[in-house]
Coordinates of N, CA and C in Angstrom, one line a residue:
Chain A
A1 N 98.7 166.7 -184.1 CA 100.0 167.3 -183.7 C 99.7 168.5 -182.8
Q2 N 100.6 168.7 -181.8 CA 100.4 169.8 -180.8 C 100.6 171.1 -181.5
K3 N 99.7 172.0 -181.4 CA 99.8 173.3 -182.0 C 100.6 174.3 -181.2
I4 N 100.4 174.2 -179.9 CA 101.1 175.2 -179.0 C 102.0 174.4 -178.1
T5 N 103.3 174.7 -178.0 CA 104.2 174.0 -177.1 C 104.8 175.0 -176.1
Q6 N 104.6 174.6 -174.9 CA 105.3 175.4 -173.8 C 106.2 174.4 -173.1
T7 N 107.5 174.5 -173.2 CA 108.4 173.5 -172.8 C 108.8 173.6 -171.3
Q8 N 108.4 174.7 -170.7 CA 108.8 174.9 -169.3 C 107.6 174.6 -168.4
P9 N 107.6 173.5 -167.7 CA 106.4 173.2 -166.8 C 106.5 174.2 -165.6
G10 N 107.7 174.5 -165.2 CA 107.8 175.4 -164.0 C 109.0 176.3 -164.1
M11 N 108.9 177.5 -163.6 CA 110.1 178.4 -163.6 C 110.1 179.2 -162.3
F12 N 111.3 179.5 -161.9 CA 111.5 180.4 -160.7 C 112.2 181.7 -161.2
V13 N 111.8 182.8 -160.6 CA 112.5 184.0 -160.9 C 112.6 184.9 -159.6
Q14 N 113.7 185.6 -159.5 CA 113.9 186.5 -158.3 C 113.0 187.7 -158.6
E15 N 112.4 188.2 -157.5 CA 111.7 189.5 -157.5 C 112.6 190.5 -158.2
K16 N 111.9 191.4 -159.0 CA 112.5 192.5 -159.7 C 113.4 192.1 -160.9
E17 N 113.6 190.8 -161.2 CA 114.3 190.3 -162.3 C 113.3 190.2 -163.5
A18 N 113.8 190.1 -164.7 CA 113.0 189.8 -165.9 C 113.0 188.3 -166.1
V19 N 111.9 187.8 -166.7 CA 111.7 186.4 -167.0 C 111.1 186.2 -168.4
T20 N 111.5 185.2 -169.1 CA 110.9 184.8 -170.4 C 110.3 183.5 -170.3
L21 N 109.0 183.4 -170.7 CA 108.3 182.2 -170.8 C 108.2 181.8 -172.2
D22 N 108.6 180.6 -172.6 CA 108.7 180.2 -174.0 C 107.3 179.6 -174.5
C23 N 107.1 179.9 -175.8 CA 106.0 179.4 -176.5 C 106.3 179.2 -177.9
T24 N 106.2 178.0 -178.5 CA 106.3 177.8 -179.9 C 105.0 177.3 -180.4
Y25 N 104.7 177.6 -181.7 CA 103.4 177.2 -182.3 C 103.6 176.6 -183.6
D26 N 102.6 175.9 -184.1 CA 102.6 175.2 -185.4 C 101.4 175.5 -186.1
T27 N 101.5 176.1 -187.3 CA 100.4 176.4 -188.2 C 100.8 176.6 -189.6
S28 N 100.0 176.3 -190.5 CA 100.2 176.6 -191.9 C 99.4 177.7 -192.4
D29 N 98.5 178.2 -191.5 CA 97.7 179.4 -191.8 C 98.5 180.6 -191.7
P30 N 98.5 181.5 -192.8 CA 99.4 182.7 -192.7 C 98.8 183.7 -191.8
S31 N 97.5 183.6 -191.5 CA 96.9 184.6 -190.6 C 96.4 183.9 -189.3
Y32 N 97.0 184.4 -188.2 CA 96.7 183.8 -186.9 C 96.9 184.9 -185.8
G33 N 96.4 184.6 -184.7 CA 96.6 185.4 -183.5 C 97.1 184.6 -182.3
L34 N 98.0 185.3 -181.6 CA 98.6 184.6 -180.4 C 98.3 185.4 -179.2
F35 N 98.0 184.6 -178.1 CA 97.5 185.2 -176.9 C 98.3 184.6 -175.7
W36 N 98.4 185.4 -174.7 CA 98.9 184.9 -173.4 C 97.9 185.2 -172.3
Y37 N 97.6 184.2 -171.5 CA 96.7 184.4 -170.3 C 97.5 184.0 -169.0
K38 N 97.1 184.6 -168.0 CA 97.6 184.4 -166.6 C 96.5 183.8 -165.8
Q39 N 96.9 182.7 -165.0 CA 95.9 182.1 -164.1 C 96.5 182.1 -162.7
P40 N 96.1 183.0 -161.8 CA 96.6 182.9 -160.4 C 95.9 181.8 -159.7
S41 N 96.3 181.6 -158.5 CA 95.8 180.5 -157.7 C 94.3 180.6 -157.5
S42 N 93.7 181.7 -157.6 CA 92.3 181.9 -157.5 C 91.5 181.2 -158.7
G43 N 92.2 180.9 -159.8 CA 91.6 180.2 -160.9 C 91.1 181.0 -162.0
E44 N 91.0 182.3 -161.8 CA 90.5 183.1 -162.9 C 91.5 183.2 -164.1
M45 N 91.1 183.3 -165.3 CA 91.9 183.4 -166.5 C 92.0 184.9 -166.8
I46 N 93.2 185.5 -166.8 CA 93.3 186.9 -167.1 C 94.1 187.1 -168.4
F47 N 93.5 187.8 -169.4 CA 94.1 188.1 -170.6 C 95.3 189.0 -170.4
L48 N 96.4 188.7 -171.0 CA 97.6 189.6 -170.8 C 97.9 190.4 -172.1
I49 N 98.0 189.7 -173.2 CA 98.6 190.3 -174.4 C 98.3 189.5 -175.6
Y50 N 98.2 190.3 -176.7 CA 97.9 189.7 -178.0 C 98.9 190.1 -179.1
Q51 N 99.2 189.2 -180.0 CA 100.0 189.5 -181.2 C 99.4 188.9 -182.4
G52 N 99.2 189.7 -183.4 CA 98.7 189.2 -184.7 C 99.9 188.8 -185.6
S53 N 99.6 187.8 -186.5 CA 100.7 187.3 -187.3 C 101.2 188.4 -188.3
Y54 N 100.4 189.4 -188.6 CA 100.9 190.4 -189.5 C 101.4 191.7 -188.8
D55 N 101.3 191.6 -187.5 CA 101.8 192.8 -186.8 C 103.3 192.9 -186.9
Q56 N 103.8 194.1 -187.3 CA 105.2 194.4 -187.5 C 106.0 194.5 -186.2
Q57 N 105.3 195.1 -185.2 CA 106.0 195.4 -184.0 C 105.6 194.3 -182.9
N58 N 106.5 194.0 -182.0 CA 106.2 193.2 -180.9 C 105.2 193.9 -180.0
A59 N 104.2 193.1 -179.5 CA 103.2 193.7 -178.6 C 103.8 194.0 -177.3
T60 N 103.3 195.0 -176.7 CA 103.7 195.3 -175.3 C 102.4 195.8 -174.5
E61 N 102.4 195.4 -173.2 CA 101.3 195.9 -172.3 C 101.9 196.0 -171.0
G62 N 102.3 197.3 -170.6 CA 102.9 197.5 -169.3 C 104.2 196.7 -169.2
R63 N 104.2 195.8 -168.2 CA 105.4 195.0 -167.9 C 105.5 193.8 -168.8
Y64 N 104.5 193.6 -169.6 CA 104.5 192.4 -170.4 C 104.8 192.8 -171.9
S65 N 105.7 192.0 -172.5 CA 105.9 192.1 -173.9 C 106.0 190.7 -174.5
L66 N 105.7 190.7 -175.8 CA 105.7 189.4 -176.5 C 106.9 189.5 -177.5
N67 N 107.8 188.6 -177.4 CA 108.9 188.5 -178.3 C 108.5 187.6 -179.4
F68 N 108.1 188.2 -180.5 CA 107.5 187.4 -181.7 C 108.5 187.2 -182.7
Q69 N 108.9 185.9 -183.0 CA 109.8 185.6 -184.0 C 109.1 184.7 -185.0
K70 N 108.6 185.3 -186.0 CA 107.7 184.6 -186.9 C 108.3 183.4 -187.6
A71 N 109.6 183.6 -188.1 CA 110.2 182.6 -188.8 C 110.5 181.3 -188.0
R72 N 110.7 181.6 -186.7 CA 111.0 180.5 -185.7 C 109.7 180.0 -185.1
K73 N 108.6 180.6 -185.5 CA 107.2 180.3 -184.9 C 107.3 180.3 -183.4
S74 N 107.8 181.4 -182.9 CA 107.9 181.5 -181.4 C 107.3 182.8 -180.9
A75 N 106.6 182.7 -179.8 CA 105.9 183.9 -179.2 C 106.1 183.9 -177.7
N76 N 107.3 184.2 -177.3 CA 107.7 184.2 -175.9 C 107.2 185.4 -175.2
L77 N 106.7 185.2 -174.0 CA 106.2 186.3 -173.1 C 107.4 186.7 -172.2
V78 N 107.6 188.0 -172.2 CA 108.7 188.6 -171.3 C 108.0 189.4 -170.2
I79 N 108.3 189.1 -169.0 CA 107.8 189.9 -167.9 C 109.0 190.6 -167.3
S80 N 108.9 191.9 -167.3 CA 110.0 192.7 -166.7 C 109.7 193.0 -165.3
A81 N 110.8 193.2 -164.5 CA 110.6 193.6 -163.1 C 109.6 192.7 -162.4
S82 N 109.8 191.4 -162.3 CA 108.9 190.5 -161.7 C 108.4 190.9 -160.3
Q83 N 107.2 190.7 -160.0 CA 106.6 191.0 -158.7 C 106.0 189.7 -158.1
L84 N 105.9 189.7 -156.8 CA 105.4 188.5 -156.1 C 104.0 188.1 -156.7
G85 N 103.2 189.1 -157.1 CA 101.9 188.8 -157.6 C 101.9 188.2 -159.0
D86 N 103.1 188.1 -159.6 CA 103.2 187.5 -160.9 C 103.2 185.9 -160.8
S87 N 103.4 185.4 -159.6 CA 103.3 184.0 -159.4 C 102.0 183.4 -159.8
A88 N 102.0 182.5 -160.8 CA 100.8 182.1 -161.4 C 101.1 181.0 -162.5
M89 N 100.1 180.4 -163.1 CA 100.2 179.7 -164.3 C 100.0 180.6 -165.5
Y90 N 100.8 180.4 -166.5 CA 100.7 181.2 -167.8 C 100.5 180.3 -169.0
F91 N 99.5 180.7 -169.7 CA 99.1 179.9 -170.9 C 99.3 180.7 -172.2
C92 N 99.9 180.1 -173.2 CA 100.0 180.6 -174.5 C 98.9 180.0 -175.3
A93 N 98.3 180.7 -176.2 CA 97.2 180.2 -177.0 C 97.2 180.8 -178.4
M94 N 96.6 180.1 -179.4 CA 96.6 180.6 -180.8 C 95.2 180.4 -181.4
R95 N 94.9 181.3 -182.3 CA 93.7 181.2 -183.1 C 94.1 181.3 -184.6
E96 N 93.8 180.3 -185.4 CA 94.0 180.4 -186.8 C 92.8 181.1 -187.5
V97 N 93.1 182.0 -188.4 CA 92.0 182.8 -188.9 C 91.5 182.3 -190.2
N98 N 92.3 181.9 -191.2 CA 91.8 181.6 -192.5 C 91.0 180.3 -192.5
S99 N 91.1 179.5 -191.4 CA 90.3 178.3 -191.3 C 88.9 178.6 -190.9
G100 N 88.6 179.8 -190.7 CA 87.2 180.2 -190.2 C 87.3 180.7 -188.8
N101 N 86.2 180.8 -188.2 CA 86.2 181.3 -186.8 C 86.5 180.2 -185.8
T102 N 87.8 179.9 -185.7 CA 88.3 178.7 -184.9 C 88.5 179.1 -183.5
P103 N 88.3 178.1 -182.6 CA 88.5 178.4 -181.2 C 90.0 178.6 -180.8
L104 N 90.2 179.1 -179.7 CA 91.6 179.2 -179.2 C 92.1 177.8 -178.8
V105 N 93.3 177.6 -179.2 CA 94.0 176.3 -178.7 C 95.1 176.7 -177.8
F106 N 95.1 176.1 -176.6 CA 96.0 176.4 -175.5 C 97.2 175.5 -175.4
G107 N 98.3 176.0 -174.9 CA 99.4 175.1 -174.5 C 99.2 174.6 -173.1
K108 N 100.2 173.8 -172.6 CA 100.0 173.1 -171.4 C 100.3 174.0 -170.2
G109 N 100.9 175.1 -170.4 CA 101.1 176.1 -169.4 C 102.5 176.0 -168.7
T110 N 102.9 177.1 -168.1 CA 104.1 177.2 -167.3 C 103.8 177.8 -166.0
R111 N 104.2 177.2 -164.9 CA 104.0 177.7 -163.6 C 105.2 178.6 -163.2
L112 N 104.9 179.9 -163.0 CA 106.0 180.8 -162.6 C 105.9 181.1 -161.1
S113 N 107.0 180.9 -160.5 CA 107.1 181.3 -159.1 C 108.1 182.4 -158.9
V114 N 107.6 183.5 -158.3 CA 108.5 184.6 -158.0 C 109.0 184.6 -156.6
I115 N 110.3 184.6 -156.4 CA 110.9 184.5 -155.1 C 111.3 185.9 -154.6
A116 N 111.0 186.1 -153.3 CA 111.4 187.4 -152.7 C 112.9 187.4 -152.4
Chain R
D1 N 80.5 195.9 -165.8 CA 81.6 195.0 -165.9 C 81.2 193.7 -166.6
V2 N 81.9 193.3 -167.6 CA 81.5 192.1 -168.3 C 81.7 190.9 -167.4
K3 N 80.8 189.9 -167.7 CA 80.8 188.8 -166.8 C 80.4 187.5 -167.5
V4 N 81.2 186.4 -167.1 CA 80.8 185.1 -167.4 C 80.7 184.4 -166.1
T5 N 79.5 183.9 -165.8 CA 79.2 183.3 -164.5 C 78.9 181.8 -164.7
Q6 N 79.7 181.0 -163.9 CA 79.5 179.6 -163.8 C 78.7 179.3 -162.5
S7 N 77.7 178.5 -162.5 CA 76.8 178.3 -161.4 C 77.4 177.8 -160.1
S8 N 78.4 177.0 -160.2 CA 79.0 176.4 -159.0 C 80.5 176.5 -159.1
R9 N 81.1 176.8 -158.0 CA 82.6 176.9 -157.9 C 83.2 175.5 -157.6
Y10 N 82.5 174.8 -156.7 CA 82.9 173.4 -156.4 C 81.6 172.5 -156.5
L11 N 81.8 171.3 -157.0 CA 80.7 170.3 -157.1 C 81.3 168.9 -156.9
V12 N 80.5 168.2 -156.1 CA 80.9 166.8 -155.8 C 79.7 165.9 -156.2
K13 N 80.0 165.0 -157.1 CA 78.9 164.1 -157.6 C 79.4 162.6 -157.5
R14 N 78.4 161.7 -157.7 CA 78.7 160.3 -157.6 C 78.8 159.8 -159.0
T15 N 79.6 158.7 -159.2 CA 79.7 158.0 -160.5 C 78.3 157.6 -161.0
G16 N 78.1 157.9 -162.2 CA 76.8 157.5 -162.8 C 75.7 158.6 -162.8
E17 N 75.9 159.6 -162.0 CA 75.0 160.7 -161.9 C 75.0 161.6 -163.2
K18 N 73.9 162.2 -163.5 CA 73.8 163.2 -164.6 C 74.2 164.5 -164.0
V19 N 75.1 165.2 -164.6 CA 75.6 166.5 -164.1 C 75.4 167.6 -165.1
F20 N 74.9 168.7 -164.6 CA 74.8 169.9 -165.4 C 75.7 171.0 -164.9
L21 N 76.5 171.5 -165.8 CA 77.3 172.7 -165.5 C 76.8 173.8 -166.3
E22 N 76.4 174.9 -165.6 CA 75.7 176.0 -166.3 C 76.7 177.2 -166.4
C23 N 76.5 177.9 -167.5 CA 77.4 179.1 -167.8 C 76.5 180.2 -168.4
V24 N 76.6 181.4 -167.9 CA 75.8 182.5 -168.4 C 76.7 183.7 -168.6
Q25 N 76.6 184.3 -169.8 CA 77.3 185.5 -170.0 C 76.4 186.7 -170.3
D26 N 76.9 187.9 -169.9 CA 76.0 189.1 -170.0 C 76.5 190.1 -171.1
M27 N 77.3 189.6 -172.0 CA 78.0 190.5 -173.0 C 77.4 190.4 -174.4
D28 N 76.3 189.6 -174.5 CA 75.7 189.4 -175.8 C 76.6 188.8 -176.8
H29 N 77.5 187.9 -176.3 CA 78.5 187.3 -177.2 C 77.9 186.1 -178.0
E30 N 78.3 186.0 -179.2 CA 77.8 184.9 -180.0 C 78.4 183.6 -179.7
N31 N 79.7 183.6 -179.3 CA 80.5 182.4 -179.2 C 80.6 182.0 -177.7
M32 N 80.4 180.7 -177.5 CA 80.7 180.2 -176.1 C 81.4 178.9 -176.2
F33 N 82.2 178.6 -175.1 CA 83.1 177.5 -175.1 C 83.2 176.8 -173.8
W34 N 83.4 175.5 -173.8 CA 83.7 174.7 -172.6 C 85.0 174.1 -172.7
Y35 N 85.9 174.4 -171.8 CA 87.2 173.8 -171.7 C 87.3 173.0 -170.4
R36 N 88.1 171.9 -170.4 CA 88.5 171.3 -169.1 C 90.0 171.5 -168.9
Q37 N 90.4 171.7 -167.6 CA 91.8 172.0 -167.3 C 92.3 170.9 -166.3
D38 N 93.3 170.2 -166.7 CA 93.9 169.2 -165.9 C 95.4 169.5 -165.7
P39 N 96.0 169.3 -164.6 CA 97.4 169.5 -164.4 C 98.3 168.8 -165.4
G40 N 99.2 169.6 -166.0 CA 100.1 169.1 -167.0 C 99.5 168.9 -168.4
L41 N 98.2 169.2 -168.5 CA 97.5 169.0 -169.8 C 97.0 170.3 -170.4
G42 N 97.0 171.4 -169.6 CA 96.5 172.7 -170.0 C 95.0 172.7 -170.2
L43 N 94.6 173.5 -171.0 CA 93.1 173.6 -171.3 C 92.8 172.9 -172.6
R44 N 91.8 172.0 -172.5 CA 91.4 171.3 -173.7 C 89.9 171.5 -174.0
L45 N 89.7 171.7 -175.3 CA 88.3 172.2 -175.7 C 87.4 171.0 -175.7
I46 N 86.2 171.1 -175.1 CA 85.2 170.0 -175.1 C 84.2 170.3 -176.2
Y47 N 83.5 171.4 -176.1 CA 82.5 171.8 -177.1 C 82.5 173.3 -177.2
F48 N 82.0 173.8 -178.3 CA 81.8 175.2 -178.5 C 80.5 175.4 -179.3
S49 N 80.1 176.7 -179.3 CA 78.9 177.1 -180.0 C 79.0 178.5 -180.5
Y50 N 78.7 178.7 -181.8 CA 78.8 180.0 -182.4 C 77.4 180.6 -182.6
D51 N 76.4 179.9 -182.1 CA 75.0 180.5 -182.2 C 74.1 179.7 -181.4
V52 N 72.9 180.3 -181.2 CA 71.9 179.5 -180.4 C 71.5 178.2 -181.2
K53 N 71.4 177.2 -180.4 CA 71.0 175.9 -180.9 C 72.1 175.3 -181.8
M54 N 73.2 175.8 -181.8 CA 74.3 175.3 -182.6 C 75.4 174.8 -181.7
K55 N 76.0 173.7 -182.0 CA 77.1 173.2 -181.2 C 78.2 172.5 -182.2
E56 N 79.4 172.5 -181.7 CA 80.5 171.9 -182.4 C 81.3 171.1 -181.5
K57 N 81.8 170.0 -181.8 CA 82.7 169.2 -181.0 C 84.1 169.8 -181.0
G58 N 84.7 169.8 -179.8 CA 86.0 170.2 -179.7 C 87.0 169.0 -179.7
D59 N 88.0 169.0 -179.0 CA 89.0 168.0 -179.1 C 88.7 166.8 -178.2
I60 N 87.9 167.0 -177.2 CA 87.6 165.9 -176.2 C 86.1 165.8 -175.9
P61 N 85.2 165.6 -176.9 CA 83.8 165.6 -176.6 C 83.2 164.4 -175.9
E62 N 84.0 163.3 -175.9 CA 83.4 162.0 -175.5 C 83.0 162.1 -174.0
G63 N 81.8 161.6 -173.8 CA 81.2 161.6 -172.4 C 80.5 162.9 -172.0
Y64 N 80.5 163.9 -173.0 CA 79.8 165.2 -172.7 C 78.8 165.5 -173.8
S65 N 77.9 166.3 -173.4 CA 77.0 167.0 -174.4 C 76.8 168.4 -174.0
V66 N 76.2 169.2 -174.8 CA 75.9 170.6 -174.5 C 74.6 171.0 -175.0
S67 N 74.1 172.2 -174.4 CA 72.8 172.7 -174.8 C 73.0 174.2 -174.8
R68 N 72.5 174.8 -175.9 CA 72.4 176.3 -176.0 C 71.1 176.7 -176.6
E69 N 70.1 176.8 -175.6 CA 68.8 177.2 -176.0 C 68.6 178.7 -176.1
K70 N 69.4 179.5 -175.3 CA 69.4 180.9 -175.4 C 70.8 181.4 -175.6
K71 N 70.9 182.6 -176.2 CA 72.2 183.1 -176.5 C 73.2 183.2 -175.3
E72 N 72.6 183.6 -174.2 CA 73.5 183.9 -173.0 C 73.9 182.7 -172.2
R73 N 73.3 181.6 -172.5 CA 73.5 180.4 -171.6 C 74.0 179.2 -172.4
F74 N 75.0 178.6 -171.8 CA 75.6 177.4 -172.5 C 75.9 176.4 -171.4
S75 N 75.2 175.2 -171.5 CA 75.3 174.2 -170.5 C 76.1 173.0 -170.9
L76 N 76.9 172.5 -170.0 CA 77.7 171.3 -170.3 C 77.0 170.2 -169.5
I77 N 76.8 169.1 -170.2 CA 76.1 167.9 -169.5 C 77.0 166.7 -169.5
L78 N 77.1 166.1 -168.4 CA 77.8 164.8 -168.2 C 76.7 163.8 -168.0
E79 N 76.4 163.0 -169.1 CA 75.2 162.1 -169.0 C 75.3 161.1 -167.9
S80 N 76.5 160.6 -167.7 CA 76.8 159.6 -166.7 C 78.2 159.8 -166.2
A81 N 78.3 160.6 -165.1 CA 79.6 161.0 -164.7 C 80.5 159.9 -164.3
S82 N 81.8 160.0 -164.7 CA 82.8 159.0 -164.3 C 84.0 159.7 -163.6
T83 N 84.7 158.9 -162.9 CA 85.8 159.4 -162.1 C 86.8 160.2 -163.0
N84 N 87.0 159.8 -164.2 CA 88.0 160.4 -165.1 C 87.5 161.8 -165.6
Q85 N 86.3 162.1 -165.2 CA 85.8 163.5 -165.5 C 86.0 164.5 -164.4
T86 N 86.6 164.0 -163.3 CA 87.0 164.9 -162.2 C 88.0 165.9 -162.8
S87 N 87.7 167.2 -162.7 CA 88.5 168.2 -163.4 C 88.0 169.6 -163.1
M88 N 88.8 170.6 -163.5 CA 88.3 172.0 -163.5 C 87.7 172.2 -164.9
Y89 N 86.5 172.8 -164.8 CA 85.8 173.1 -166.1 C 85.7 174.6 -166.2
L90 N 86.1 175.1 -167.3 CA 86.1 176.6 -167.6 C 85.2 176.9 -168.7
C91 N 84.3 177.8 -168.5 CA 83.4 178.3 -169.6 C 84.0 179.6 -170.1
A92 N 83.9 179.9 -171.4 CA 84.4 181.2 -171.9 C 83.4 181.7 -173.0
S93 N 83.5 183.0 -173.3 CA 82.7 183.5 -174.4 C 83.5 184.5 -175.1
S94 N 83.1 184.8 -176.4 CA 83.7 185.9 -177.1 C 82.7 186.4 -178.2
S95 N 82.9 187.6 -178.7 CA 82.1 188.0 -179.8 C 82.6 187.5 -181.0
S96 N 81.9 187.6 -182.1 CA 82.3 186.8 -183.3 C 83.6 187.2 -183.9
G97 N 84.2 186.4 -184.5 CA 85.6 185.9 -184.7 C 86.6 186.8 -185.5
S98 N 87.0 187.9 -185.0 CA 88.2 188.5 -185.6 C 89.4 187.8 -184.9
A99 N 90.6 187.9 -185.5 CA 91.7 187.3 -185.0 C 92.1 187.7 -183.6
N100 N 91.8 188.9 -183.3 CA 92.3 189.4 -182.0 C 91.2 189.3 -180.9
E101 N 90.2 188.6 -181.2 CA 89.0 188.5 -180.2 C 89.4 187.6 -179.1
K102 N 89.6 188.2 -177.9 CA 90.0 187.4 -176.7 C 88.8 186.7 -176.1
L103 N 89.1 185.7 -175.3 CA 88.1 185.0 -174.6 C 87.9 185.6 -173.2
F104 N 86.7 185.7 -172.8 CA 86.3 186.0 -171.4 C 85.9 184.7 -170.7
F105 N 86.6 184.5 -169.5 CA 86.4 183.3 -168.8 C 85.5 183.4 -167.6
G106 N 84.8 182.4 -167.2 CA 84.2 182.3 -165.9 C 85.2 181.9 -164.9
S107 N 84.8 181.8 -163.6 CA 85.8 181.5 -162.6 C 86.0 180.0 -162.4
G108 N 85.3 179.2 -163.2 CA 85.6 177.7 -163.2 C 84.8 177.0 -162.2
T109 N 84.5 175.7 -162.5 CA 83.9 174.8 -161.6 C 84.8 173.6 -161.4
Q110 N 85.2 173.4 -160.2 CA 86.0 172.2 -159.8 C 85.0 171.1 -159.5
L111 N 85.0 170.1 -160.4 CA 84.1 169.0 -160.3 C 84.9 167.7 -159.8
S112 N 84.4 167.1 -158.7 CA 84.9 165.9 -158.2 C 83.8 164.8 -158.4
V113 N 84.2 163.7 -159.1 CA 83.3 162.6 -159.2 C 83.8 161.4 -158.4
L114 N 83.0 161.0 -157.5 CA 83.5 160.0 -156.5 C 82.9 158.6 -156.8

């Protein structure tokens, strides 16, 4: 079964607007970590933000925030004030902790295009 | 500056060739990973290693093997390349396993098998 689901293959957003990229996950492990990565056209994978399953507050890093809704098993990435440089692929990923040192599992990604 | 280096950015090989993809990290990380990335499929884990001479199969190990003789180096081997192995290959590393341990990625190798 797919553990990470990103339902939006592609999205468009106007420059300076906010955008939400959806991510839902599936786990029975009570302890897990959620990650978002950005991949520009250059191909490098850039870590954006992390949320732990026991974190009480939603994670924020500059213009990035993670809208964590544990009961709904959703970890949406919110980008505020979009910039042209935000155009990229975005991947959501999860690590389960109680199963041991498990690798990150990635979703299929969302391609974001920022329009001037 | 921390670094994961993949030996080739682009590689073109023939069907049936033995292919080596090399990855080196300079962060003294215990864990190393090979993913392949295909459009519409995201990143899928091929193999990973948590220690020297140790390897674990990921989700799609068929047609691949790996070698980790030294801590800093993790090689992906395609014993007999096939056209369906044309893909972007990403190597990553991390230090040992707390929940918030992020992966550091190399710049990727775009492999074309003709």
